[in-house]
């Protein structure tokens, strides 16, 4: 079962969510991709929105695709 969370404008950006939930702010794009989003900014959310979170991938050196630490 996929992990889901509720976010609001107060959560700031997907960078913040990724840092808190995945321990890697650069993995924001994985959350965005999984939820059909292209913009990491959450300031336009006027009500809580449920997001599906990707599994933490320990095989990745960095959250940025094609980049290794």
PDB file of N, CA and C in Angstrom:
ATOM      1  N   UNK A   1       0.844  -1.187   0.000  1.00  0.00           N
ATOM      2  CA  UNK A   1       0.000   0.000   0.000  1.00  0.00           C
ATOM      3  C   UNK A   1       0.887   1.247   0.000  1.00  0.00           C
ATOM      4  N   UNK A   2       0.527   2.195  -0.823  1.00  0.00           N
ATOM      5  CA  UNK A   2       1.305   3.430  -0.942  1.00  0.00           C
ATOM      6  C   UNK A   2       1.076   4.320   0.273  1.00  0.00           C
ATOM      7  N   UNK A   3       2.113   5.011   0.651  1.00  0.00           N
ATOM      8  CA  UNK A   3       2.018   5.976   1.749  1.00  0.00           C
ATOM      9  C   UNK A   3       1.467   7.278   1.203  1.00  0.00           C
ATOM     10  N   UNK A   4       0.464   7.827   1.886  1.00  0.00           N
ATOM     11  CA  UNK A   4      -0.096   9.111   1.485  1.00  0.00           C
ATOM     12  C   UNK A   4      -0.012  10.086   2.655  1.00  0.00           C
ATOM     13  N   UNK A   5       0.078  11.360   2.306  1.00  0.00           N
ATOM     14  CA  UNK A   5       0.079  12.426   3.309  1.00  0.00           C
ATOM     15  C   UNK A   5      -0.806  13.554   2.812  1.00  0.00           C
ATOM     16  N   UNK A   6      -1.261  14.373   3.722  1.00  0.00           N
ATOM     17  CA  UNK A   6      -2.008  15.585   3.353  1.00  0.00           C
ATOM     18  C   UNK A   6      -1.065  16.768   3.488  1.00  0.00           C
ATOM     19  N   UNK A   7      -1.082  17.631   2.481  1.00  0.00           N
ATOM     20  CA  UNK A   7      -0.260  18.837   2.512  1.00  0.00           C
ATOM     21  C   UNK A   7      -1.151  20.057   2.285  1.00  0.00           C
ATOM     22  N   UNK A   8      -0.658  21.208   2.738  1.00  0.00           N
ATOM     23  CA  UNK A   8      -1.348  22.481   2.536  1.00  0.00           C
ATOM     24  C   UNK A   8      -0.313  23.508   2.097  1.00  0.00           C
ATOM     25  N   UNK A   9      -0.769  24.706   1.849  1.00  0.00           N
ATOM     26  CA  UNK A   9       0.138  25.794   1.485  1.00  0.00           C
ATOM     27  C   UNK A   9       1.184  26.017   2.576  1.00  0.00           C
ATOM     28  N   UNK A  10       0.819  25.738   3.818  1.00  0.00           N
ATOM     29  CA  UNK A  10       1.752  25.920   4.932  1.00  0.00           C
ATOM     30  C   UNK A  10       2.962  24.995   4.835  1.00  0.00           C
ATOM     31  N   UNK A  11       2.858  23.931   4.056  1.00  0.00           N
ATOM     32  CA  UNK A  11       3.994  23.021   3.883  1.00  0.00           C
ATOM     33  C   UNK A  11       5.055  23.596   2.950  1.00  0.00           C
ATOM     34  N   UNK A  12       4.763  24.714   2.320  1.00  0.00           N
ATOM     35  CA  UNK A  12       5.764  25.420   1.526  1.00  0.00           C
ATOM     36  C   UNK A  12       5.916  24.906   0.115  1.00  0.00           C
ATOM     37  N   UNK A  13       6.791  23.940  -0.058  1.00  0.00           N
ATOM     38  CA  UNK A  13       7.075  23.396  -1.384  1.00  0.00           C
ATOM     39  C   UNK A  13       7.271  21.889  -1.291  1.00  0.00           C
ATOM     40  N   UNK A  14       7.331  21.265  -2.446  1.00  0.00           N
ATOM     41  CA  UNK A  14       7.641  19.834  -2.472  1.00  0.00           C
ATOM     42  C   UNK A  14       9.067  19.575  -2.019  1.00  0.00           C
ATOM     43  N   UNK A  15       9.931  20.590  -2.106  1.00  0.00           N
ATOM     44  CA  UNK A  15      11.287  20.446  -1.564  1.00  0.00           C
ATOM     45  C   UNK A  15      11.204  20.158  -0.067  1.00  0.00           C
ATOM     46  N   UNK A  16      10.361  20.941   0.633  1.00  0.00           N
ATOM     47  CA  UNK A  16      10.191  20.762   2.073  1.00  0.00           C
ATOM     48  C   UNK A  16       9.595  19.392   2.392  1.00  0.00           C
ATOM     49  N   UNK A  17       8.587  18.999   1.612  1.00  0.00           N
ATOM     50  CA  UNK A  17       7.933  17.708   1.827  1.00  0.00           C
ATOM     51  C   UNK A  17       8.929  16.573   1.608  1.00  0.00           C
ATOM     52  N   UNK A  18       9.707  16.647   0.532  1.00  0.00           N
ATOM     53  CA  UNK A  18      10.685  15.601   0.233  1.00  0.00           C
ATOM     54  C   UNK A  18      11.767  15.523   1.314  1.00  0.00           C
ATOM     55  N   UNK A  19      12.192  16.661   1.794  1.00  0.00           N
ATOM     56  CA  UNK A  19      13.213  16.672   2.858  1.00  0.00           C
ATOM     57  C   UNK A  19      12.678  16.005   4.115  1.00  0.00           C
ATOM     58  N   UNK A  20      11.445  16.333   4.459  1.00  0.00           N
ATOM     59  CA  UNK A  20      10.844  15.801   5.678  1.00  0.00           C
ATOM     60  C   UNK A  20      10.486  14.321   5.543  1.00  0.00           C
ATOM     61  N   UNK A  21       9.917  13.948   4.412  1.00  0.00           N
ATOM     62  CA  UNK A  21       9.383  12.599   4.248  1.00  0.00           C
ATOM     63  C   UNK A  21      10.378  11.600   3.658  1.00  0.00           C
ATOM     64  N   UNK A  22      11.259  12.073   2.768  1.00  0.00           N
ATOM     65  CA  UNK A  22      12.195  11.183   2.073  1.00  0.00           C
ATOM     66  C   UNK A  22      13.644  11.415   2.481  1.00  0.00           C
ATOM     67  N   UNK A  23      13.851  12.393   3.353  1.00  0.00           N
ATOM     68  CA  UNK A  23      15.200  12.758   3.799  1.00  0.00           C
ATOM     69  C   UNK A  23      16.092  13.223   2.647  1.00  0.00           C
ATOM     70  N   UNK A  24      15.481  13.784   1.600  1.00  0.00           N
ATOM     71  CA  UNK A  24      16.238  14.262   0.442  1.00  0.00           C
ATOM     72  C   UNK A  24      15.399  15.286  -0.315  1.00  0.00           C
ATOM     73  N   UNK A  25      15.670  16.566  -0.110  1.00  0.00           N
ATOM     74  CA  UNK A  25      14.898  17.623  -0.765  1.00  0.00           C
ATOM     75  C   UNK A  25      14.967  17.541  -2.282  1.00  0.00           C
ATOM     76  N   UNK A  26      16.074  17.002  -2.827  1.00  0.00           N
ATOM     77  CA  UNK A  26      16.207  16.923  -4.282  1.00  0.00           C
ATOM     78  C   UNK A  26      15.285  15.870  -4.887  1.00  0.00           C
ATOM     79  N   UNK A  27      14.641  15.070  -4.056  1.00  0.00           N
ATOM     80  CA  UNK A  27      13.707  14.047  -4.550  1.00  0.00           C
ATOM     81  C   UNK A  27      12.295  14.601  -4.735  1.00  0.00           C
ATOM     82  N   UNK A  28      12.143  15.922  -4.685  1.00  0.00           N
ATOM     83  CA  UNK A  28      10.812  16.527  -4.847  1.00  0.00           C
ATOM     84  C   UNK A  28      10.167  16.119  -6.155  1.00  0.00           C
ATOM     85  N   UNK A  29      10.964  15.967  -7.199  1.00  0.00           N
ATOM     86  CA  UNK A  29      10.441  15.640  -8.521  1.00  0.00           C
ATOM     87  C   UNK A  29       9.787  14.263  -8.540  1.00  0.00           C
ATOM     88  N   UNK A  30      10.231  13.345  -7.677  1.00  0.00           N
ATOM     89  CA  UNK A  30       9.617  12.015  -7.611  1.00  0.00           C
ATOM     90  C   UNK A  30       8.192  12.126  -7.071  1.00  0.00           C
ATOM     91  N   UNK A  31       8.001  12.983  -6.064  1.00  0.00           N
ATOM     92  CA  UNK A  31       6.655  13.214  -5.524  1.00  0.00           C
ATOM     93  C   UNK A  31       5.794  13.879  -6.590  1.00  0.00           C
ATOM     94  N   UNK A  32       6.357  14.888  -7.257  1.00  0.00           N
ATOM     95  CA  UNK A  32       5.616  15.605  -8.294  1.00  0.00           C
ATOM     96  C   UNK A  32       5.189  14.660  -9.415  1.00  0.00           C
ATOM     97  N   UNK A  33       6.103  13.854  -9.888  1.00  0.00           N
ATOM     98  CA  UNK A  33       5.827  12.943 -10.985  1.00  0.00           C
ATOM     99  C   UNK A  33       4.737  11.941 -10.606  1.00  0.00           C
ATOM    100  N   UNK A  34       4.811  11.415  -9.423  1.00  0.00           N
ATOM    101  CA  UNK A  34       3.848  10.425  -8.950  1.00  0.00           C
ATOM    102  C   UNK A  34       2.447  11.012  -8.805  1.00  0.00           C
ATOM    103  N   UNK A  35       2.377  12.319  -8.568  1.00  0.00           N
ATOM    104  CA  UNK A  35       1.090  12.975  -8.340  1.00  0.00           C
ATOM    105  C   UNK A  35       0.651  13.872  -9.495  1.00  0.00           C
ATOM    106  N   UNK A  36       1.322  13.758 -10.645  1.00  0.00           N
ATOM    107  CA  UNK A  36       0.926  14.531 -11.824  1.00  0.00           C
ATOM    108  C   UNK A  36       1.154  16.018 -11.684  1.00  0.00           C
ATOM    109  N   UNK A  37       2.188  16.402 -10.940  1.00  0.00           N
ATOM    110  CA  UNK A  37       2.498  17.809 -10.722  1.00  0.00           C
ATOM    111  C   UNK A  37       3.780  18.176 -11.464  1.00  0.00           C
ATOM    112  N   UNK A  38       3.920  19.459 -11.794  1.00  0.00           N
ATOM    113  CA  UNK A  38       5.163  19.935 -12.410  1.00  0.00           C
ATOM    114  C   UNK A  38       5.806  21.051 -11.607  1.00  0.00           C
ATOM    115  N   UNK A  39       5.043  21.666 -10.719  1.00  0.00           N
ATOM    116  CA  UNK A  39       5.523  22.811  -9.945  1.00  0.00           C
ATOM    117  C   UNK A  39       5.669  22.403  -8.479  1.00  0.00           C
ATOM    118  N   UNK A  40       6.835  22.612  -7.878  1.00  0.00           N
ATOM    119  CA  UNK A  40       7.015  22.238  -6.484  1.00  0.00           C
ATOM    120  C   UNK A  40       6.340  23.180  -5.483  1.00  0.00           C
ATOM    121  N   UNK A  41       5.845  24.322  -5.945  1.00  0.00           N
ATOM    122  CA  UNK A  41       5.234  25.316  -5.065  1.00  0.00           C
ATOM    123  C   UNK A  41       3.848  24.858  -4.607  1.00  0.00           C
ATOM    124  N   UNK A  42       3.611  24.879  -3.303  1.00  0.00           N
ATOM    125  CA  UNK A  42       2.321  24.472  -2.749  1.00  0.00           C
ATOM    126  C   UNK A  42       1.489  25.667  -2.292  1.00  0.00           C
ATOM    127  N   UNK A  43       1.952  26.881  -2.523  1.00  0.00           N
ATOM    128  CA  UNK A  43       1.286  28.067  -1.994  1.00  0.00           C
ATOM    129  C   UNK A  43      -0.109  28.289  -2.569  1.00  0.00           C
ATOM    130  N   UNK A  44      -0.438  27.674  -3.678  1.00  0.00           N
ATOM    131  CA  UNK A  44      -1.762  27.850  -4.276  1.00  0.00           C
ATOM    132  C   UNK A  44      -2.808  26.910  -3.692  1.00  0.00           C
ATOM    133  N   UNK A  45      -2.398  25.969  -2.856  1.00  0.00           N
ATOM    134  CA  UNK A  45      -3.350  25.023  -2.261  1.00  0.00           C
ATOM    135  C   UNK A  45      -4.185  25.756  -1.212  1.00  0.00           C
ATOM    136  N   UNK A  46      -5.482  25.811  -1.437  1.00  0.00           N
ATOM    137  CA  UNK A  46      -6.364  26.481  -0.486  1.00  0.00           C
ATOM    138  C   UNK A  46      -6.999  25.496   0.486  1.00  0.00           C
ATOM    139  N   UNK A  47      -6.970  24.220   0.147  1.00  0.00           N
ATOM    140  CA  UNK A  47      -7.461  23.165   1.030  1.00  0.00           C
ATOM    141  C   UNK A  47      -6.403  22.069   1.077  1.00  0.00           C
ATOM    142  N   UNK A  48      -6.431  21.228   2.101  1.00  0.00           N
ATOM    143  CA  UNK A  48      -5.464  20.124   2.156  1.00  0.00           C
ATOM    144  C   UNK A  48      -5.587  19.212   0.926  1.00  0.00           C
ATOM    145  N   UNK A  49      -4.451  18.782   0.415  1.00  0.00           N
ATOM    146  CA  UNK A  49      -4.390  17.901  -0.748  1.00  0.00           C
ATOM    147  C   UNK A  49      -3.636  16.641  -0.340  1.00  0.00           C
ATOM    148  N   UNK A  50      -4.160  15.497  -0.745  1.00  0.00           N
ATOM    149  CA  UNK A  50      -3.501  14.233  -0.458  1.00  0.00           C
ATOM    150  C   UNK A  50      -2.485  13.932  -1.549  1.00  0.00           C
ATOM    151  N   UNK A  51      -1.260  13.639  -1.128  1.00  0.00           N
ATOM    152  CA  UNK A  51      -0.199  13.261  -2.061  1.00  0.00           C
ATOM    153  C   UNK A  51       0.240  11.830  -1.775  1.00  0.00           C
ATOM    154  N   UNK A  52       0.533  11.105  -2.837  1.00  0.00           N
ATOM    155  CA  UNK A  52       1.123   9.775  -2.718  1.00  0.00           C
ATOM    156  C   UNK A  52       2.627   9.971  -2.689  1.00  0.00           C
ATOM    157  N   UNK A  53       3.301   9.303  -1.762  1.00  0.00           N
ATOM    158  CA  UNK A  53       4.756   9.403  -1.658  1.00  0.00           C
ATOM    159  C   UNK A  53       5.419   8.175  -2.271  1.00  0.00           C
ATOM    160  N   UNK A  54       6.529   8.379  -2.963  1.00  0.00           N
ATOM    161  CA  UNK A  54       7.268   7.226  -3.490  1.00  0.00           C
ATOM    162  C   UNK A  54       8.018   6.545  -2.353  1.00  0.00           C
ATOM    163  N   UNK A  55       8.364   5.306  -2.579  1.00  0.00           N
ATOM    164  CA  UNK A  55       9.188   4.599  -1.603  1.00  0.00           C
ATOM    165  C   UNK A  55      10.561   5.252  -1.561  1.00  0.00           C
ATOM    166  N   UNK A  56      11.182   5.228  -0.409  1.00  0.00           N
ATOM    167  CA  UNK A  56      12.550   5.734  -0.291  1.00  0.00           C
ATOM    168  C   UNK A  56      13.455   4.765  -1.039  1.00  0.00           C
ATOM    169  N   UNK A  57      14.200   5.278  -1.991  1.00  0.00           N
ATOM    170  CA  UNK A  57      15.073   4.452  -2.827  1.00  0.00           C
ATOM    171  C   UNK A  57      16.508   4.600  -2.344  1.00  0.00           C
ATOM    172  N   UNK A  58      16.974   3.635  -1.596  1.00  0.00           N
ATOM    173  CA  UNK A  58      18.327   3.700  -1.052  1.00  0.00           C
ATOM    174  C   UNK A  58      19.387   3.464  -2.122  1.00  0.00           C
ATOM    175  N   UNK A  59      18.974   3.030  -3.312  1.00  0.00           N
ATOM    176  CA  UNK A  59      19.930   2.805  -4.398  1.00  0.00           C
ATOM    177  C   UNK A  59      20.348   4.121  -5.050  1.00  0.00           C
ATOM    178  N   UNK A  60      19.564   5.181  -4.837  1.00  0.00           N
ATOM    179  CA  UNK A  60      19.904   6.467  -5.426  1.00  0.00           C
ATOM    180  C   UNK A  60      20.909   7.193  -4.560  1.00  0.00           C
ATOM    181  N   UNK A  61      21.932   7.753  -5.196  1.00  0.00           N
ATOM    182  CA  UNK A  61      22.899   8.586  -4.479  1.00  0.00           C
ATOM    183  C   UNK A  61      22.353   9.996  -4.256  1.00  0.00           C
ATOM    184  N   UNK A  62      21.450  10.404  -5.157  1.00  0.00           N
ATOM    185  CA  UNK A  62      20.894  11.755  -5.125  1.00  0.00           C
ATOM    186  C   UNK A  62      19.472  11.667  -5.653  1.00  0.00           C
ATOM    187  N   UNK A  63      18.629  12.602  -5.262  1.00  0.00           N
ATOM    188  CA  UNK A  63      17.271  12.625  -5.769  1.00  0.00           C
ATOM    189  C   UNK A  63      17.168  13.143  -7.173  1.00  0.00           C
ATOM    190  N   UNK A  64      18.230  13.754  -7.682  1.00  0.00           N
ATOM    191  CA  UNK A  64      18.221  14.319  -9.024  1.00  0.00           C
ATOM    192  C   UNK A  64      18.504  13.207 -10.044  1.00  0.00           C
ATOM    193  N   UNK A  65      17.617  13.050 -11.033  1.00  0.00           N
ATOM    194  CA  UNK A  65      17.832  11.975 -12.010  1.00  0.00           C
ATOM    195  C   UNK A  65      19.133  12.147 -12.768  1.00  0.00           C
ATOM    196  N   UNK A  66      19.882  11.058 -12.891  1.00  0.00           N
ATOM    197  CA  UNK A  66      21.125  11.083 -13.646  1.00  0.00           C
ATOM    198  C   UNK A  66      22.306  11.716 -12.945  1.00  0.00           C
ATOM    199  N   UNK A  67      22.147  12.091 -11.670  1.00  0.00           N
ATOM    200  CA  UNK A  67      23.225  12.727 -10.916  1.00  0.00           C
ATOM    201  C   UNK A  67      23.573  11.844  -9.730  1.00  0.00           C
ATOM    202  N   UNK A  68      24.856  11.596  -9.541  1.00  0.00           N
ATOM    203  CA  UNK A  68      25.286  10.853  -8.372  1.00  0.00           C
ATOM    204  C   UNK A  68      26.058  11.778  -7.444  1.00  0.00           C
ATOM    205  N   UNK A  69      25.973  11.469  -6.195  1.00  0.00           N
ATOM    206  CA  UNK A  69      26.636  12.326  -5.184  1.00  0.00           C
ATOM    207  C   UNK A  69      28.131  12.202  -5.234  1.00  0.00           C
TER     208      UNK A  69
END
